[in-house]
mmCIF file of C-alpha atoms in Angstrom:
data_model
loop_
_atom_site.group_PDB
_atom_site.id
_atom_site.type_symbol
_atom_site.label_atom_id
_atom_site.label_comp_id
_atom_site.label_asym_id
_atom_site.label_seq_id
_atom_site.Cartn_x
_atom_site.Cartn_y
_atom_site.Cartn_z
ATOM 1 C CA UNK A 709 109.593 -134.781 -125.253
ATOM 2 C CA UNK A 710 112.645 -136.972 -125.777
ATOM 3 C CA UNK A 711 114.602 -134.204 -127.553
ATOM 4 C CA UNK A 712 113.475 -131.592 -125.028
ATOM 5 C CA UNK A 713 114.597 -133.731 -122.066
ATOM 6 C CA UNK A 714 118.059 -134.515 -123.456
ATOM 7 C CA UNK A 715 118.476 -130.954 -124.739
ATOM 8 C CA UNK A 716 117.929 -129.731 -121.164
ATOM 9 C CA UNK A 717 120.373 -132.352 -119.790
ATOM 10 C CA UNK A 718 123.078 -131.308 -122.279
ATOM 11 C CA UNK A 719 122.606 -127.615 -121.512
ATOM 12 C CA UNK A 720 122.782 -128.156 -117.750
ATOM 13 C CA UNK A 721 125.814 -130.482 -117.807
ATOM 14 C CA UNK A 722 127.861 -128.345 -120.227
ATOM 15 C CA UNK A 723 127.038 -125.216 -118.223
ATOM 16 C CA UNK A 724 128.188 -126.929 -115.016
ATOM 17 C CA UNK A 725 131.432 -127.991 -116.708
ATOM 18 C CA UNK A 726 132.010 -124.416 -117.925
ATOM 19 C CA UNK A 727 131.397 -123.005 -114.425
ATOM 20 C CA UNK A 728 133.243 -125.490 -112.214
ATOM 21 C CA UNK A 729 135.989 -127.132 -114.309
ATOM 22 C CA UNK A 730 139.282 -125.325 -113.960
ATOM 23 C CA UNK A 731 142.440 -125.910 -115.978
ATOM 24 C CA UNK A 732 145.591 -126.940 -114.133
ATOM 25 C CA UNK A 733 148.008 -124.146 -115.037
ATOM 26 C CA UNK A 734 150.952 -125.722 -113.201
ATOM 27 C CA UNK A 735 151.328 -128.503 -115.771
ATOM 28 C CA UNK A 736 153.496 -127.672 -118.764
ATOM 29 C CA UNK A 737 151.559 -128.268 -121.988
ATOM 30 C CA UNK A 738 152.812 -130.945 -124.364
ATOM 31 C CA UNK A 739 154.873 -129.558 -127.229
ATOM 32 C CA UNK A 740 152.827 -129.464 -130.421
ATOM 33 C CA UNK A 741 153.777 -128.588 -133.960
ATOM 34 C CA UNK A 742 150.793 -126.271 -134.397
ATOM 35 C CA UNK A 743 150.173 -122.924 -132.698
ATOM 36 C CA UNK A 744 147.000 -121.689 -134.351
ATOM 37 C CA UNK A 745 144.223 -122.324 -136.847
ATOM 38 C CA UNK A 746 146.329 -121.378 -139.896
ATOM 39 C CA UNK A 747 149.168 -123.690 -138.822
ATOM 40 C CA UNK A 748 146.695 -126.501 -138.165
ATOM 41 C CA UNK A 749 145.176 -126.340 -141.663
ATOM 42 C CA UNK A 750 148.623 -126.026 -143.239
ATOM 43 C CA UNK A 751 149.632 -129.165 -141.342
ATOM 44 C CA UNK A 752 146.439 -130.993 -142.391
ATOM 45 C CA UNK A 753 147.157 -130.150 -146.033
ATOM 46 C CA UNK A 754 150.697 -131.518 -145.726
ATOM 47 C CA UNK A 755 149.307 -134.729 -144.155
ATOM 48 C CA UNK A 756 146.756 -135.197 -146.965
ATOM 49 C CA UNK A 757 149.496 -134.853 -149.604
ATOM 50 C CA UNK A 758 151.325 -137.915 -148.245
ATOM 51 C CA UNK A 759 150.942 -140.837 -150.742
ATOM 52 C CA UNK A 760 149.990 -143.372 -148.043
ATOM 53 C CA UNK A 761 147.310 -141.046 -146.604
ATOM 54 C CA UNK A 762 145.912 -140.355 -150.101
ATOM 55 C CA UNK A 763 145.627 -144.104 -150.772
ATOM 56 C CA UNK A 764 143.977 -144.711 -147.403
ATOM 57 C CA UNK A 765 141.514 -141.831 -147.911
ATOM 58 C CA UNK A 766 140.585 -143.237 -151.335
ATOM 59 C CA UNK A 767 139.983 -146.627 -149.692
ATOM 60 C CA UNK A 768 137.705 -145.401 -146.907
ATOM 61 C CA UNK A 769 135.846 -142.940 -149.188
ATOM 62 C CA UNK A 770 134.784 -145.746 -151.535
ATOM 63 C CA UNK A 771 134.749 -148.848 -149.282
ATOM 64 C CA UNK A 772 131.113 -148.434 -148.210
ATOM 65 C CA UNK A 773 129.571 -147.952 -151.670
ATOM 66 C CA UNK A 774 128.691 -151.652 -151.931
ATOM 67 C CA UNK A 775 126.367 -151.716 -148.936
ATOM 68 C CA UNK A 776 125.173 -148.091 -148.808
ATOM 69 C CA UNK A 777 121.767 -148.907 -150.336
ATOM 70 C CA UNK A 778 121.158 -151.823 -147.967
ATOM 71 C CA UNK A 779 122.088 -149.697 -144.930
ATOM 72 C CA UNK A 780 120.120 -146.591 -145.903
ATOM 73 C CA UNK A 781 117.016 -147.958 -147.604
ATOM 74 C CA UNK A 782 116.136 -151.333 -146.010
ATOM 75 C CA UNK A 783 114.313 -149.876 -142.989
ATOM 76 C CA UNK A 784 112.367 -147.421 -145.165
ATOM 77 C CA UNK A 785 111.336 -150.181 -147.581
ATOM 78 C CA UNK A 786 110.149 -152.402 -144.717
ATOM 79 C CA UNK A 787 107.957 -149.545 -143.449
ATOM 80 C CA UNK A 788 106.703 -149.025 -147.014
ATOM 81 C CA UNK A 789 105.738 -152.705 -147.163
ATOM 82 C CA UNK A 790 103.634 -152.315 -144.025
ATOM 83 C CA UNK A 791 105.959 -153.131 -141.119
ATOM 84 C CA UNK A 792 104.922 -150.772 -138.273
ATOM 85 C CA UNK A 793 107.560 -148.174 -137.366
ATOM 86 C CA UNK A 794 107.085 -148.844 -133.657
ATOM 87 C CA UNK A 795 107.879 -152.549 -134.159
ATOM 88 C CA UNK A 796 111.122 -151.706 -135.963
ATOM 89 C CA UNK A 797 111.949 -149.249 -133.184
ATOM 90 C CA UNK A 798 111.376 -151.993 -130.585
ATOM 91 C CA UNK A 799 113.764 -154.274 -132.470
ATOM 92 C CA UNK A 800 116.484 -151.666 -131.868
ATOM 93 C CA UNK A 801 116.251 -152.217 -128.076
ATOM 94 C CA UNK A 802 117.896 -155.701 -128.054
ATOM 95 C CA UNK A 803 120.641 -154.241 -130.268
ATOM 96 C CA UNK A 804 121.840 -151.902 -127.476
ATOM 97 C CA UNK A 805 123.577 -154.586 -125.332
ATOM 98 C CA UNK A 806 125.074 -156.026 -128.527
ATOM 99 C CA UNK A 807 126.409 -152.596 -129.521
ATOM 100 C CA UNK A 808 128.044 -152.249 -126.078
ATOM 101 C CA UNK A 809 129.600 -155.729 -126.051
ATOM 102 C CA UNK A 810 130.780 -155.893 -129.689
ATOM 103 C CA UNK A 811 133.535 -153.228 -129.483
ATOM 104 C CA UNK A 812 134.947 -154.932 -126.385
ATOM 105 C CA UNK A 813 135.161 -158.266 -128.215
ATOM 106 C CA UNK A 814 136.374 -156.875 -131.561
ATOM 107 C CA UNK A 815 139.059 -154.697 -129.936
ATOM 108 C CA UNK A 816 140.964 -157.878 -129.000
ATOM 109 C CA UNK A 817 141.427 -158.621 -132.715
ATOM 110 C CA UNK A 818 142.247 -155.035 -133.740
ATOM 111 C CA UNK A 819 144.891 -154.483 -131.043
ATOM 112 C CA UNK A 820 147.641 -156.207 -133.045
ATOM 113 C CA UNK A 821 150.030 -154.805 -135.663
ATOM 114 C CA UNK A 822 147.478 -155.076 -138.514
ATOM 115 C CA UNK A 823 144.075 -153.799 -137.319
ATOM 116 C CA UNK A 824 142.745 -153.383 -140.884
ATOM 117 C CA UNK A 825 142.746 -157.173 -141.375
ATOM 118 C CA UNK A 826 139.477 -157.265 -139.384
ATOM 119 C CA UNK A 827 138.054 -154.600 -141.725
ATOM 120 C CA UNK A 828 138.930 -156.649 -144.813
ATOM 121 C CA UNK A 829 137.570 -159.900 -143.369
ATOM 122 C CA UNK A 830 134.235 -158.314 -142.372
ATOM 123 C CA UNK A 831 133.603 -156.643 -145.735
ATOM 124 C CA UNK A 832 132.495 -159.740 -147.782
ATOM 125 C CA UNK A 833 130.056 -160.741 -145.022
ATOM 126 C CA UNK A 834 128.572 -157.230 -144.950
ATOM 127 C CA UNK A 835 128.162 -157.305 -148.735
ATOM 128 C CA UNK A 836 126.392 -160.681 -148.475
ATOM 129 C CA UNK A 837 124.095 -159.234 -145.803
ATOM 130 C CA UNK A 838 123.142 -156.544 -148.335
ATOM 131 C CA UNK A 839 121.779 -159.321 -150.555
ATOM 132 C CA UNK A 840 120.040 -160.846 -147.539
ATOM 133 C CA UNK A 841 118.410 -157.460 -146.791
ATOM 134 C CA UNK A 842 117.210 -157.276 -150.410
ATOM 135 C CA UNK A 843 115.678 -160.752 -149.999
ATOM 136 C CA UNK A 844 114.084 -159.594 -146.714
ATOM 137 C CA UNK A 845 112.404 -156.640 -148.472
ATOM 138 C CA UNK A 846 111.144 -158.987 -151.229
ATOM 139 C CA UNK A 847 109.932 -161.551 -148.672
ATOM 140 C CA UNK A 848 108.072 -159.046 -146.453
ATOM 141 C CA UNK A 849 104.856 -158.761 -148.528
ATOM 142 C CA UNK A 850 104.794 -162.562 -148.916
ATOM 143 C CA UNK A 851 104.344 -163.173 -145.162
ATOM 144 C CA UNK A 852 102.022 -160.258 -144.430
ATOM 145 C CA UNK A 853 98.443 -161.125 -143.495
ATOM 146 C CA UNK A 854 95.445 -159.289 -142.089
ATOM 147 C CA UNK A 855 96.685 -159.511 -138.505
ATOM 148 C CA UNK A 856 100.084 -158.071 -139.401
ATOM 149 C CA UNK A 857 103.304 -160.062 -139.460
ATOM 150 C CA UNK A 858 103.987 -163.419 -137.752
ATOM 151 C CA UNK A 859 106.465 -163.715 -134.880
ATOM 152 C CA UNK A 860 108.981 -165.713 -136.923
ATOM 153 C CA UNK A 861 109.232 -162.780 -139.366
ATOM 154 C CA UNK A 862 110.380 -160.438 -136.573
ATOM 155 C CA UNK A 863 112.852 -163.102 -135.364
ATOM 156 C CA UNK A 864 114.388 -163.219 -138.867
ATOM 157 C CA UNK A 865 114.573 -159.397 -139.002
ATOM 158 C CA UNK A 866 116.181 -159.281 -135.535
ATOM 159 C CA UNK A 867 118.796 -161.899 -136.449
ATOM 160 C CA UNK A 868 119.520 -160.076 -139.725
ATOM 161 C CA UNK A 869 120.056 -156.799 -137.872
ATOM 162 C CA UNK A 870 122.237 -158.533 -135.257
ATOM 163 C CA UNK A 871 124.501 -160.041 -137.940
ATOM 164 C CA UNK A 872 124.635 -156.659 -139.655
ATOM 165 C CA UNK A 873 125.735 -155.002 -136.401
ATOM 166 C CA UNK A 874 128.576 -157.526 -136.026
ATOM 167 C CA UNK A 875 129.969 -156.736 -139.496
ATOM 168 C CA UNK A 876 129.358 -152.981 -139.061
ATOM 169 C CA UNK A 877 131.203 -152.777 -135.741
ATOM 170 C CA UNK A 878 134.026 -155.025 -136.984
ATOM 171 C CA UNK A 879 134.726 -152.506 -139.752
ATOM 172 C CA UNK A 880 134.125 -149.453 -137.551
ATOM 173 C CA UNK A 881 136.377 -150.552 -134.669
ATOM 174 C CA UNK A 882 139.088 -151.681 -137.106
ATOM 175 C CA UNK A 883 139.156 -148.276 -138.834
ATOM 176 C CA UNK A 884 139.242 -146.438 -135.486
ATOM 177 C CA UNK A 885 142.047 -148.687 -134.224
ATOM 178 C CA UNK A 886 144.051 -148.113 -137.407
ATOM 179 C CA UNK A 887 143.541 -144.325 -137.212
ATOM 180 C CA UNK A 888 144.724 -144.315 -133.608
ATOM 181 C CA UNK A 889 147.735 -146.477 -134.490
ATOM 182 C CA UNK A 890 149.040 -144.415 -137.423
ATOM 183 C CA UNK A 891 148.347 -140.935 -136.005
ATOM 184 C CA UNK A 892 151.443 -139.044 -134.913
ATOM 185 C CA UNK A 893 151.138 -138.597 -131.092
ATOM 186 C CA UNK A 894 152.573 -135.073 -131.366
ATOM 187 C CA UNK A 895 149.560 -133.962 -133.412
ATOM 188 C CA UNK A 896 147.304 -136.894 -132.514
ATOM 189 C CA UNK A 897 144.091 -134.921 -132.175
ATOM 190 C CA UNK A 898 144.496 -133.162 -135.522
ATOM 191 C CA UNK A 899 145.639 -136.307 -137.323
ATOM 192 C CA UNK A 900 142.881 -138.551 -135.939
ATOM 193 C CA UNK A 901 140.172 -135.944 -136.534
ATOM 194 C CA UNK A 902 141.206 -135.728 -140.196
ATOM 195 C CA UNK A 903 141.119 -139.507 -140.714
ATOM 196 C CA UNK A 904 137.864 -139.962 -138.776
ATOM 197 C CA UNK A 905 136.223 -137.132 -140.739
ATOM 198 C CA UNK A 906 137.175 -138.786 -144.035
ATOM 199 C CA UNK A 907 135.904 -142.109 -142.653
ATOM 200 C CA UNK A 908 132.541 -140.551 -141.696
ATOM 201 C CA UNK A 909 132.304 -138.868 -145.087
ATOM 202 C CA UNK A 910 132.962 -142.233 -146.731
ATOM 203 C CA UNK A 911 129.858 -143.593 -145.008
ATOM 204 C CA UNK A 912 127.599 -140.557 -145.544
ATOM 205 C CA UNK A 913 127.986 -139.701 -149.225
ATOM 206 C CA UNK A 914 127.112 -143.215 -150.546
ATOM 207 C CA UNK A 915 124.009 -143.325 -148.302
ATOM 208 C CA UNK A 916 122.918 -139.888 -149.563
ATOM 209 C CA UNK A 917 123.372 -140.982 -153.193
ATOM 210 C CA UNK A 918 121.521 -144.263 -152.505
ATOM 211 C CA UNK A 919 118.546 -142.415 -150.994
ATOM 212 C CA UNK A 920 118.502 -139.969 -153.901
ATOM 213 C CA UNK A 921 118.493 -142.853 -156.439
ATOM 214 C CA UNK A 922 115.675 -144.802 -154.774
ATOM 215 C CA UNK A 923 112.868 -142.900 -156.514
ATOM 216 C CA UNK A 924 114.204 -142.877 -160.103
ATOM 217 C CA UNK A 925 115.238 -146.562 -159.854
ATOM 218 C CA UNK A 926 111.919 -147.763 -158.397
ATOM 219 C CA UNK A 927 109.598 -149.375 -160.951
ATOM 220 C CA UNK A 928 106.032 -148.046 -160.589
ATOM 221 C CA UNK A 929 102.837 -149.214 -162.245
ATOM 222 C CA UNK A 930 99.733 -147.073 -162.681
ATOM 223 C CA UNK A 931 96.520 -148.687 -161.443
ATOM 224 C CA UNK A 932 93.326 -147.723 -163.295
ATOM 225 C CA UNK A 933 94.999 -145.330 -165.734
ATOM 226 C CA UNK A 934 95.772 -147.057 -169.005
ATOM 227 C CA UNK A 935 98.348 -145.498 -171.293
ATOM 228 C CA UNK A 936 100.043 -143.593 -168.491
ATOM 229 C CA UNK A 937 103.404 -144.286 -166.875
ATOM 230 C CA UNK A 938 104.467 -143.446 -163.349
ATOM 231 C CA UNK A 939 108.137 -143.054 -164.223
ATOM 232 C CA UNK A 940 108.406 -139.422 -163.096
ATOM 233 C CA UNK A 941 107.272 -137.884 -159.785
ATOM 234 C CA UNK A 942 104.782 -135.637 -161.656
ATOM 235 C CA UNK A 943 103.251 -138.583 -163.523
ATOM 236 C CA UNK A 944 103.019 -140.627 -160.309
ATOM 237 C CA UNK A 945 101.218 -137.752 -158.593
ATOM 238 C CA UNK A 946 98.720 -137.484 -161.451
#
């Protein structure tokens, strides 16, 4: 129902924009260095070859490896340990105001000449929160009882997620501010899209690898089947 409703809203609004929004032909378009798709990709390739851009791309492609497992797997492990999905979903509601306010606060610190300083300062705290998330997963079965989980457990989870959001948005806003600062205004859209795409890729590939490694790295014990191991998916199924 949720997807259907918003799918309908998107279709209606984009159709209305297509029908009623008209371009102002009197304005002279800003001079750009690119005239077509081929020129755009040729320009992108020349940007990527710049030593500073190569170094920056290497940084943002590998920067999130350290906390990819904590980000991608913690919620799934909590559900596996018995935390109801609907309770975790409810914990996301108080995060919404925080997610709106955080960029406004952080942008004050990323508006200066060195926006990446905020990125560097937030990274150790986000790595430490990865350890805290690991402790949270270990602690979850310890506090579980027949009636579910106590209130203080959800308070700890909420505070952990709130601290995680602060570090996440500090790094995210800093990267976006840096991309906006270094992009050539003449080809700003192309330049920023390239850097943001690399930034998104730097967050997605470590999470994908972390999720893929969860099963082979998880230690399993067979109950009631002596002499058998559950090391492989086939053996675990048997």
